Every structure is written in structure tokens, then in C-alpha cells.
Coordinates of C-alpha atoms and ligand atoms in Angstrom, one line a residue:
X1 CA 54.0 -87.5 52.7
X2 CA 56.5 -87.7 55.1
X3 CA 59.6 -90.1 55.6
X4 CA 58.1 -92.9 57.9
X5 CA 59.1 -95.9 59.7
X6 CA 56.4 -98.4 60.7
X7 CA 57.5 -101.0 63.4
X8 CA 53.9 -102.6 63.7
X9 CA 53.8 -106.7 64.7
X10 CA 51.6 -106.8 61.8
X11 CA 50.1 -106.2 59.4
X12 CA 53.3 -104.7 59.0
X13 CA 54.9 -102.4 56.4
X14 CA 55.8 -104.2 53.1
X15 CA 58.7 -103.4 50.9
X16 CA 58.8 -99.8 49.1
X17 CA 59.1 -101.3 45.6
X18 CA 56.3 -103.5 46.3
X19 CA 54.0 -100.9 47.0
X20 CA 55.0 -99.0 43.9
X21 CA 54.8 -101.6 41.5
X22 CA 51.7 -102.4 42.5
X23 CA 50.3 -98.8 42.7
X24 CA 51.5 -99.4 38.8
X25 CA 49.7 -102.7 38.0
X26 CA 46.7 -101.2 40.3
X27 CA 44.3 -100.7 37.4
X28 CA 45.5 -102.5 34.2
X29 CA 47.3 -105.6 35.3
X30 CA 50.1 -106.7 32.4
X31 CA 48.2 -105.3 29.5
X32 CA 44.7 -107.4 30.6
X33 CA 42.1 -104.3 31.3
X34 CA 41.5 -105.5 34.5
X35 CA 43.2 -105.2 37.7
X36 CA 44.0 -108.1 39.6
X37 CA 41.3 -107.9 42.5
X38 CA 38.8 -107.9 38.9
X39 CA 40.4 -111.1 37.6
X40 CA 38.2 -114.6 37.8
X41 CA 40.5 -117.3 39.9
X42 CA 40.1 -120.0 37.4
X43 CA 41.6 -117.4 34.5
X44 CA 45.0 -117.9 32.9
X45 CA 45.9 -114.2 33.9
X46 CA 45.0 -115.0 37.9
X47 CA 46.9 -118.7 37.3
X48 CA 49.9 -117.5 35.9
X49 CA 50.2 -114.4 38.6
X50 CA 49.0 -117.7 40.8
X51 CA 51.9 -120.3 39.6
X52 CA 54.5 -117.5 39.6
X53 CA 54.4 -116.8 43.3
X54 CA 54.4 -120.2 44.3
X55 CA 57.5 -120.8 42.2
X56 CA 59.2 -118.5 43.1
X57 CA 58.4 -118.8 46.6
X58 CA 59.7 -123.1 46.1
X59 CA 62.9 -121.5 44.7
X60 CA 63.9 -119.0 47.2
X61 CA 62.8 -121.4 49.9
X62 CA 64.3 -124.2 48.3
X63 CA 60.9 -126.4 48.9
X64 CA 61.2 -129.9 48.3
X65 CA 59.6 -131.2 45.8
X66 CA 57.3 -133.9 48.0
X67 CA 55.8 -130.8 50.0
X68 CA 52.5 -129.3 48.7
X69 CA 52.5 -125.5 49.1
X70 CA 48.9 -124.2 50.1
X71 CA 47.8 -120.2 49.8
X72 CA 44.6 -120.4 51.8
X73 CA 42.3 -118.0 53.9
X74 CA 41.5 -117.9 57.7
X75 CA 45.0 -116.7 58.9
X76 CA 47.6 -118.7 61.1
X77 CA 44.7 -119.0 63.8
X78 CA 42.5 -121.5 61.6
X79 CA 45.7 -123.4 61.3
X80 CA 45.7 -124.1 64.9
X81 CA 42.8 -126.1 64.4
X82 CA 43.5 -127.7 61.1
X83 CA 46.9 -129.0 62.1
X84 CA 45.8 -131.6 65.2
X85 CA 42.7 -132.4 62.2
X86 CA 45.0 -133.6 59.7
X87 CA 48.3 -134.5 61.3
X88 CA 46.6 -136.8 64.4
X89 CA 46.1 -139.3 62.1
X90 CA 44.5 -141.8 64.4
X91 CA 46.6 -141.0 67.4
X92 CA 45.1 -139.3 70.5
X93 CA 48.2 -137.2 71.5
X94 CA 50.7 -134.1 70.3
X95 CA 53.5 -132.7 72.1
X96 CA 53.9 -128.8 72.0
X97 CA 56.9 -126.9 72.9
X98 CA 55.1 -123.6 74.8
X99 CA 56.9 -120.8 74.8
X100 CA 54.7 -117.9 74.0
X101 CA 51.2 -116.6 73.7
X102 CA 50.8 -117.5 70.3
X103 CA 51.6 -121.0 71.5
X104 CA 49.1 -121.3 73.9
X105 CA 46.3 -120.7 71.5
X106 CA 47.6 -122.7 69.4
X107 CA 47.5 -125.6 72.6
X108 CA 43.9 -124.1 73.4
X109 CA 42.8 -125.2 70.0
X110 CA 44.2 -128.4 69.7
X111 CA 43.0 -129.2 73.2
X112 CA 39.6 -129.7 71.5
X113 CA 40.9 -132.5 69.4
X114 CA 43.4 -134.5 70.9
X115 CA 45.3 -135.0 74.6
X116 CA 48.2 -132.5 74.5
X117 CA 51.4 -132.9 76.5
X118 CA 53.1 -129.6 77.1
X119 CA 56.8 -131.1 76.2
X120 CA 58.2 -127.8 77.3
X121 CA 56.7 -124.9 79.0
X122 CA 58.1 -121.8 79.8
X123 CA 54.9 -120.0 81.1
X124 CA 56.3 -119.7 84.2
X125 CA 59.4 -117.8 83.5
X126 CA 56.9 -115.1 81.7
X127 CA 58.0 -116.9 78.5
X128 CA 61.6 -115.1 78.6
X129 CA 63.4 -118.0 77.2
X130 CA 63.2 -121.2 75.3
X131 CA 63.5 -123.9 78.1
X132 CA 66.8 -126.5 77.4
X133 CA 66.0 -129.4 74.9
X134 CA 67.4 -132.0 77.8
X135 CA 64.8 -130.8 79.9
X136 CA 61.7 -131.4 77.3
X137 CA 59.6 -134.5 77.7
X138 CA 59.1 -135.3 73.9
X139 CA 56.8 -138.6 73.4
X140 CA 57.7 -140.9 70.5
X141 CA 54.3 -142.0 70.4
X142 CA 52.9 -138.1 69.7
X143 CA 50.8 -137.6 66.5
X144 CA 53.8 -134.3 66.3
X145 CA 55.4 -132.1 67.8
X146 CA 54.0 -128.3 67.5
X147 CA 56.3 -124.9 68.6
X148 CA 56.0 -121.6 67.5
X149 CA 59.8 -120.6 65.9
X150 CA 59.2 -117.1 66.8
X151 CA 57.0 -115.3 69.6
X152 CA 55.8 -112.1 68.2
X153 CA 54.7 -110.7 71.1
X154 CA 57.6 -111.9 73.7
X155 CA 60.2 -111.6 70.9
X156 CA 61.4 -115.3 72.0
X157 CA 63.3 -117.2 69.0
X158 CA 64.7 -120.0 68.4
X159 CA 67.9 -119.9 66.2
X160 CA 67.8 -123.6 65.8
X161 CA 65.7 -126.4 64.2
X162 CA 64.5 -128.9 67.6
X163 CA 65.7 -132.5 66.8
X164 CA 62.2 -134.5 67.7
X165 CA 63.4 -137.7 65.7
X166 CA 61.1 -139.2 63.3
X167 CA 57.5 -137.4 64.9
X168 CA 57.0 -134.7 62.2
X169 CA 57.9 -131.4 63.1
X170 CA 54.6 -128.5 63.0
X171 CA 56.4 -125.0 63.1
X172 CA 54.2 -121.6 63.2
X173 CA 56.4 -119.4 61.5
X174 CA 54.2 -116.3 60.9
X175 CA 56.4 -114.1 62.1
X176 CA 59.4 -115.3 61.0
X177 CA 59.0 -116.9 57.8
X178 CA 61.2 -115.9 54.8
X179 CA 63.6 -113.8 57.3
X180 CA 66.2 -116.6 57.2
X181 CA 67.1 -119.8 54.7
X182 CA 65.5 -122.8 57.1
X183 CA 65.8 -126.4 56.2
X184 CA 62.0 -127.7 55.2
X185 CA 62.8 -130.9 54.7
X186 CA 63.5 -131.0 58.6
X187 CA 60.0 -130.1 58.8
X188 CA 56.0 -132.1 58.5
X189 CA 54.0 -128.6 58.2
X190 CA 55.1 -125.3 58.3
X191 CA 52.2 -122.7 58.4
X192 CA 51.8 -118.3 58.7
X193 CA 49.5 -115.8 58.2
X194 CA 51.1 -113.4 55.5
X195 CA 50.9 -110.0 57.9
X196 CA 54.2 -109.8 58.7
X197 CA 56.6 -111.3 56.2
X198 CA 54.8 -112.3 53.2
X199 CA 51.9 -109.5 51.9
X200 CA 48.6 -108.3 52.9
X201 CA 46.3 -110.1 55.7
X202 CA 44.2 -112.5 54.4
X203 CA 46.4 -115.1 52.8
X204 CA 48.2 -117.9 55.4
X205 CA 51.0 -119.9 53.6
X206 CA 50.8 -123.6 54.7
X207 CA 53.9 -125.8 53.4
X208 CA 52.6 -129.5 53.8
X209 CA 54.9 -132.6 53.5
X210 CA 52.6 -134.8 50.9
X211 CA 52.4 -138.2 52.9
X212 CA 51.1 -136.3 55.7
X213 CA 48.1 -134.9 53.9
X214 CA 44.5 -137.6 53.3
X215 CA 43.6 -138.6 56.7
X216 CA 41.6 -136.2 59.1
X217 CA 40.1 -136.4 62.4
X218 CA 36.5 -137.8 61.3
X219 CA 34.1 -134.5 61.2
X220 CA 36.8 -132.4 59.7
X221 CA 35.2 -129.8 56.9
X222 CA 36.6 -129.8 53.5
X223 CA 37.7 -126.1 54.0
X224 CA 40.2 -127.4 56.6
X225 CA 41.0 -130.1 55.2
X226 CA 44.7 -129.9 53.6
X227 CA 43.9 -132.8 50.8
X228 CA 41.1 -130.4 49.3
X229 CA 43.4 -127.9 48.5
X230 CA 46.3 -129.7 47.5
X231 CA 44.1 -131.7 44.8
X232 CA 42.3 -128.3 43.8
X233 CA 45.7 -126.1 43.7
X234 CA 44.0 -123.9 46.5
X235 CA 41.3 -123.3 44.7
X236 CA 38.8 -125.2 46.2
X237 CA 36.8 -122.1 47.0
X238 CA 37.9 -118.7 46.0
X239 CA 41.4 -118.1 46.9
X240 CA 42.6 -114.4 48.7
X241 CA 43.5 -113.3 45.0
X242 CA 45.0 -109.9 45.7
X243 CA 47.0 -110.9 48.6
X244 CA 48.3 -114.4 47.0
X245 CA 49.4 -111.6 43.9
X246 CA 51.1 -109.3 46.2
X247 CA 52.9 -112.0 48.3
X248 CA 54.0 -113.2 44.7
X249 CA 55.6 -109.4 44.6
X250 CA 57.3 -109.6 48.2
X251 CA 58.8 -113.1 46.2
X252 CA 60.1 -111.5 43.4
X253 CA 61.3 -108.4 45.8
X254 CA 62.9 -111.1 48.0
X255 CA 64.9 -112.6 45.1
X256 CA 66.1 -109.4 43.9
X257 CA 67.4 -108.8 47.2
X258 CA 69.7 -111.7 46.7
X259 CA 67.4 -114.6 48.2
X260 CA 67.2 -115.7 52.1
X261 CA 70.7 -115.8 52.7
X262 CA 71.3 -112.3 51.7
X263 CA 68.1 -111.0 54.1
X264 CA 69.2 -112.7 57.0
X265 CA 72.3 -111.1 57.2
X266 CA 70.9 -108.1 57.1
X267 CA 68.5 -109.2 59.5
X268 CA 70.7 -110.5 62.0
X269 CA 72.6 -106.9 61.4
X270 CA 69.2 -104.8 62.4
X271 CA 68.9 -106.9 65.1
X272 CA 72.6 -106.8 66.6
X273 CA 72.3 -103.1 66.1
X274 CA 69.2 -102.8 68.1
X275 CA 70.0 -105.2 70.7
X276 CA 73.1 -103.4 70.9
X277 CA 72.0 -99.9 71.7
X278 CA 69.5 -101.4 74.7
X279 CA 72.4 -103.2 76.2
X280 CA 74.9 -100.7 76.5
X281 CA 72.7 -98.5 78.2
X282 CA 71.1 -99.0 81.7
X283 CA 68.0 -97.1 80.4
X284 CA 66.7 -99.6 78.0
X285 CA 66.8 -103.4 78.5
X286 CA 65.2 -106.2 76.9
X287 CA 63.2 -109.2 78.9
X288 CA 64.6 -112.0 76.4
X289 CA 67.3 -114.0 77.9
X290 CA 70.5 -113.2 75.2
X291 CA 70.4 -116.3 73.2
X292 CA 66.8 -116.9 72.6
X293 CA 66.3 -113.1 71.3
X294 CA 64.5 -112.7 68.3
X295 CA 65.6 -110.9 64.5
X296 CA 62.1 -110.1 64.0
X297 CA 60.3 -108.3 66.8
X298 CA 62.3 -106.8 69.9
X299 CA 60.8 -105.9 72.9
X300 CA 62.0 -103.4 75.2
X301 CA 61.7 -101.5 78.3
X302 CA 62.6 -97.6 79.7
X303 CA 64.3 -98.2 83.2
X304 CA 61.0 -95.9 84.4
X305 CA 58.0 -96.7 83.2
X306 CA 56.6 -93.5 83.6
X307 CA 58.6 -92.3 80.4
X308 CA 57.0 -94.6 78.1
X309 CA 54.3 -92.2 77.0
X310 CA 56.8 -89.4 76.2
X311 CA 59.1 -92.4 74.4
X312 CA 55.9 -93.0 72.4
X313 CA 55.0 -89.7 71.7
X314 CA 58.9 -88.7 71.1
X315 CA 59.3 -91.7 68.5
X316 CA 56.0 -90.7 66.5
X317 CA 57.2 -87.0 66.3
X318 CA 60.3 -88.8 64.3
X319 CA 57.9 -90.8 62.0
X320 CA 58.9 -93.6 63.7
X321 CA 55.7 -95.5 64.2
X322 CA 53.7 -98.3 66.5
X323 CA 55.9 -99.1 68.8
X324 CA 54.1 -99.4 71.6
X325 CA 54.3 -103.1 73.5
X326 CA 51.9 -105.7 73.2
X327 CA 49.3 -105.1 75.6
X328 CA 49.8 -108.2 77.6
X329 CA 53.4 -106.7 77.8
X330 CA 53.7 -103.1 77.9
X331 CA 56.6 -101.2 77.3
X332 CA 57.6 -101.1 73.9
X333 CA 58.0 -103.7 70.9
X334 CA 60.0 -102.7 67.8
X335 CA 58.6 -105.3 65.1
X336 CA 61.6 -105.1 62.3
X337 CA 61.0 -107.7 59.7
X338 CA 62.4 -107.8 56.2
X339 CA 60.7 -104.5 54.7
X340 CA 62.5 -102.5 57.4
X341 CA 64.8 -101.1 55.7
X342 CA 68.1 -100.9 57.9
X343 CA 68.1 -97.3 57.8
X344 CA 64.8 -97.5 59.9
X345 CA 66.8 -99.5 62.5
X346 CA 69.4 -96.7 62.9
X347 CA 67.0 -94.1 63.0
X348 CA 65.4 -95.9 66.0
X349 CA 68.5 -95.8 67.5
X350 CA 69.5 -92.7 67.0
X351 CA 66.3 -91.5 68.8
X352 CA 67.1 -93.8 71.7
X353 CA 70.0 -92.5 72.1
X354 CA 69.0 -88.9 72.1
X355 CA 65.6 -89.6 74.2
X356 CA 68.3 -91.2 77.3
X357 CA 70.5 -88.3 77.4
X358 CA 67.6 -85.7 77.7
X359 CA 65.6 -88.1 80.1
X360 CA 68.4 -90.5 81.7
Ligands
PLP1 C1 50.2 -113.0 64.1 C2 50.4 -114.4 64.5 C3 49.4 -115.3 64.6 C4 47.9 -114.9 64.2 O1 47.8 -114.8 62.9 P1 46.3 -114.5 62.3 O2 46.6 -114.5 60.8 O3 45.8 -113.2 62.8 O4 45.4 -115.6 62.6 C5 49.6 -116.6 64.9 N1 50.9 -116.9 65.3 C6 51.9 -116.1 65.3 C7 53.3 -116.5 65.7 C8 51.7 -114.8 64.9 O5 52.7 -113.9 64.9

């Protein structure tokens, strides 16, 4: 098999070693007979694999101890549902900070439960930047305040926790989970589907403060309800088993690595590099105004469009995979999250480079 590098939004590539080691534990997991898509949920084999992630997960994330965490089915999506059920908590309004498609689904959904006031909105500037804090109209009276950290598909981050007082703080971090130490306690829920930074689709992580868990929107279903799973350890119903294992190897990986603090830096390096290259060069440039750029997925555009499908078929001829834009885009999208090695990143450029002299 050849060398590749595969810059998909997700499901996205997962660490070398990960792969491996599983490929190892594939049929015979530590010695049981079985392998771990065989094992029963309620075992001790699947609960210790089961504990193990999660505390490993509380010590690289440095999880308080008052916040529940919750491997669950039904992706980030089914969160955007379960979040205005559990956090309205008798109120009738949330605030939401909009300032990317995944945002706006997530409005959509909570629409159906509860009035929601778009405290920022940066629709309108094609959701190129995160709209100034003294120009959001946060209510102290919301149920919380909801924003999605990082836009996968615009490549719009924030670098910074908002400051919305004592409403509790709702983060989508799907795509940007675990690429950079953040402060939990700062937040009320902090939800992702595992795709892109954590294992195999299938699995969404949800990181619950406990007093905000117990009281849902009257119709709720147990499945969405967060106090089911916290009393039955996410195991309620059957839990994704083989994804929560291999998320509990991207943990261990991610420790190994030297925790958060050591990823982000080389995060924040793939990303200067990157950014870099499509800056000094008036064939490339990137939509995303320069402070609201994201580590995690970098979108991109070739001065003439008309080049993208040789770009595309250039980069795939050099193993360097799926970077073709979003759809609701275009152009191109270069998805780098932790399991890109940095090596992959220089490739890329490399190619760039080479790709603008023969074509600029
Ligand atoms: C991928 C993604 C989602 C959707 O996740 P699913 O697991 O497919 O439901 C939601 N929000 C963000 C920010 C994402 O990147």
C-alpha cells in the first residue's frame, strides 16, 4: 500500500499506531478469546476497556470531577436536540452565537423546543468571521448560550472561551475536541461526534456539568435524556462498544504524545505552516478573516477556479487525499486534525508550491 495522506472533514484518518494496535487486538482482545465487537457491554472485559477510556480521557482533559462524561450513540446531530431538552429547564429561550452551518442546524433543531435569539450572527458575511463579543446581544434570562467552537466546513474558530456570565455555556466541539487543553469548568455541556478527533463514527462524547442534568422538557425520551445515562454509566441501552474502545486507544495515543498541550503545538505549527504557504502566494487564499482561522480544517481557494479539478486530481496522484471543499463551498478544504501527522502538512505544501509554479 502506498504512503497516503487523508485530509477528509470526517470520518477522518486516525492515528497510525491506533490502527495497528488494534489490527493486533482485532481477534483476541487481552488474552479473552473474543474480540471486542464479541464482548457483552455489561462484562468486566467491555467495563474495564469502558472505565479505562473514560479515565483517561478525565485525565488528559483534566475533567472536573462534578461533570458526568457520556459515550452515547446518534452523533453530534441528536445532540442538537437533546441539549434545548435538558438544559431549558423551564425557561422558554436560548441564545446561540451563529457562525457556521453546523450552527444553524443546530438553531433549526432547537427552534422546535424553545424561542431562540440569534445573539450573534454572521450569516451574512458568508460566515467568514466570528462577529465582535461587544456587538452580541447575550440575554441573562437565556436557558444558555449555544456556539459551535469550530466550523468544519467554513474553517471559522474561535481561539477563545466567550465570557456569557453565569448562563451555562453549550459548546459543539466535534471538530475540535482534544486538539487543544480547554478549560471545562468554563463550560455547562460540551458535546461531539467522535469522526474527527476521537475514533470511529458512531460514538458522540457529551461532557455534562452534574447540576445541570434531571430536568427535561416534558415529552423528552429516556434515550435523550442525559440523567438516564449518567445513572446507567451510558449503558442504558447498548453502548457503540467498538468505537467507545477505540476512542479509549486515540486516549492512550493522545497521552503518549505528551497530552493536549503537547498536540496543540503541533497543531497550531500545521496550521501556521499551511496558512502560511496560501498567504504568501497570490494563487491560493483562504476566505477566513486572519484571527478567526481554524487549526483544524482550512479552506482554500486557486485564484482560478477552473484549476480546481487538475489541483484535485494533481494532489490525489501524490496520495494526498479528499480535499475537495465542502459542497456548499467549493474550492478546497484541507481537514488536518491530530492524526495528521505534520509530515502530511508539508507534503501538502510542497505540492502547492509545485502545482503554482507550473500553473501560476
Ligand atoms: C461533523 C459535525 C457535526 C455532525 O456530526 P454527526 O456525528 O454526523 O451528527 C456536527 N457539528 C460539527 C461541528 C461537526 O463538525
Amino acid at each position: 500500500m502506498n504512503k497516503v495522506y487523508n485530509f477528509s472533514a470526517g470520518p477522518a484518518m486516525l492515528p497510525a499506531a491506533v490502527i495497528e494496535r488494534a489490527q493486533a487486538e482485532m481477534s483476541d482482545w487481552n488474552d479473552s478469546g473474543m474480540s471486542v465487537m464479541e464482548m457483552s457491554h455489561r462484562g468486566s472485559e467491555f467495563m474495564s476497556i469502558a472505565g479505562h477510556a473514560e479515565q483517561v480521557l478525565r485525565e488528559i482533559m483534566e475533567i472536573p470531577s462534578n461533570y458526568r462524561v457520556l459515550f452515547l450513540q446518534g452523533g453530534a446531530s441528536t445532540q442538537f436536540a437533546a441539549v434545548p431538552m435538558n438544559l431549558l429547564r423551564g425557561k422558554s429561550s436560548a441564545d446561540y452565537l451563529l457562525t457556521g452551518i453546523w450552527g444553524k442546524k443546530a438553531v433549526a433543531e432547537a427552534s422546535r423546543y424553545c424561542d431562540v435569539n440569534l445573539a450573534a450572527d454572521a450569516s451574512e458575511r458568508s460566515f467568514t468571521e466570528i462577529p465582535s463579543p461587544e456587538t452580541w446581544s447575550l440575554d441573562a434570562n437565556a436557558a444558555y448560550v449555544h456556539y459551535t467552537p469550530n466550523e468544519t466546513i467554513g474553517g471559522v474558530e474561535f481561539h477563545w472561551v466567550p465570557d456569557v456570565g453565569d448562563v451555562p455555556l453549550v459548546a459543539d466541539m466535534s471538530s475540535t475536541i482534544l486538539s487543544r487543553p480547554i478549560p471545562v469548568e468554563r463550560y455547562g455541556v460540551i458535546y461531539a461526534g467522535a469522526q474527527k478527533n476521537i475514533g470511529p463514527a458512531g460514538l458522540a462524547l457529551i461532557i455534562v456539568r452534574e447540576d445541570l442534568t434531571g430536568e427535561v422538557v416534558e415529552g423528552t425520551p429516556a434515550m435523550l435524556n442525559y440523567q438516564t445515562h449518567a445513572d446507567n454509566a451510558s449503558m442504558f441501552n447498548t453502548p457503540p462498544t467498538y468505537s467507545w474502545y477505540i476512542a479509549g486507544l486515540v486516549f492512550d495515543w493522545l497521552r503518549e504524545q505528551g497530552g493536549l498541550r503537547a498536540i496543540a503545538e503541533v497543531n497550531r505549527r500545521k496550521a501556521d505552516k499551511l496558512y502560511k504557504a496560501i498567504d504568501e502566494s497570490d494563487f491560493y487564499s483562504s476566505p477566513v478573516r486572519a484571527d478567526c482561522r481554524s487549526w483544524m480544517n482550512v479552506p482554500f481557494t486557486v485564484a482560478d477556479g477552473s484549476l480546481d479539478a487538475a489541483f484535485l486530481a494533481g494532489t490525489r496522484q501524490a496520495g494526498l487525499l479528499a480535499l475537495k471543499g465542502h459542497r456548499s463551498v467549493g474550492g478546497m478544504r484541507a481537514s488536518i486534525y491530530n492524526a495528521m501527522p505534520e509530515k502530511g502538512v508539508d507534503t501538502l505544501v510542497d505540492f502547492m508550491k509545485e502545482f503554482e509554479s507550473s500553473n501560476g
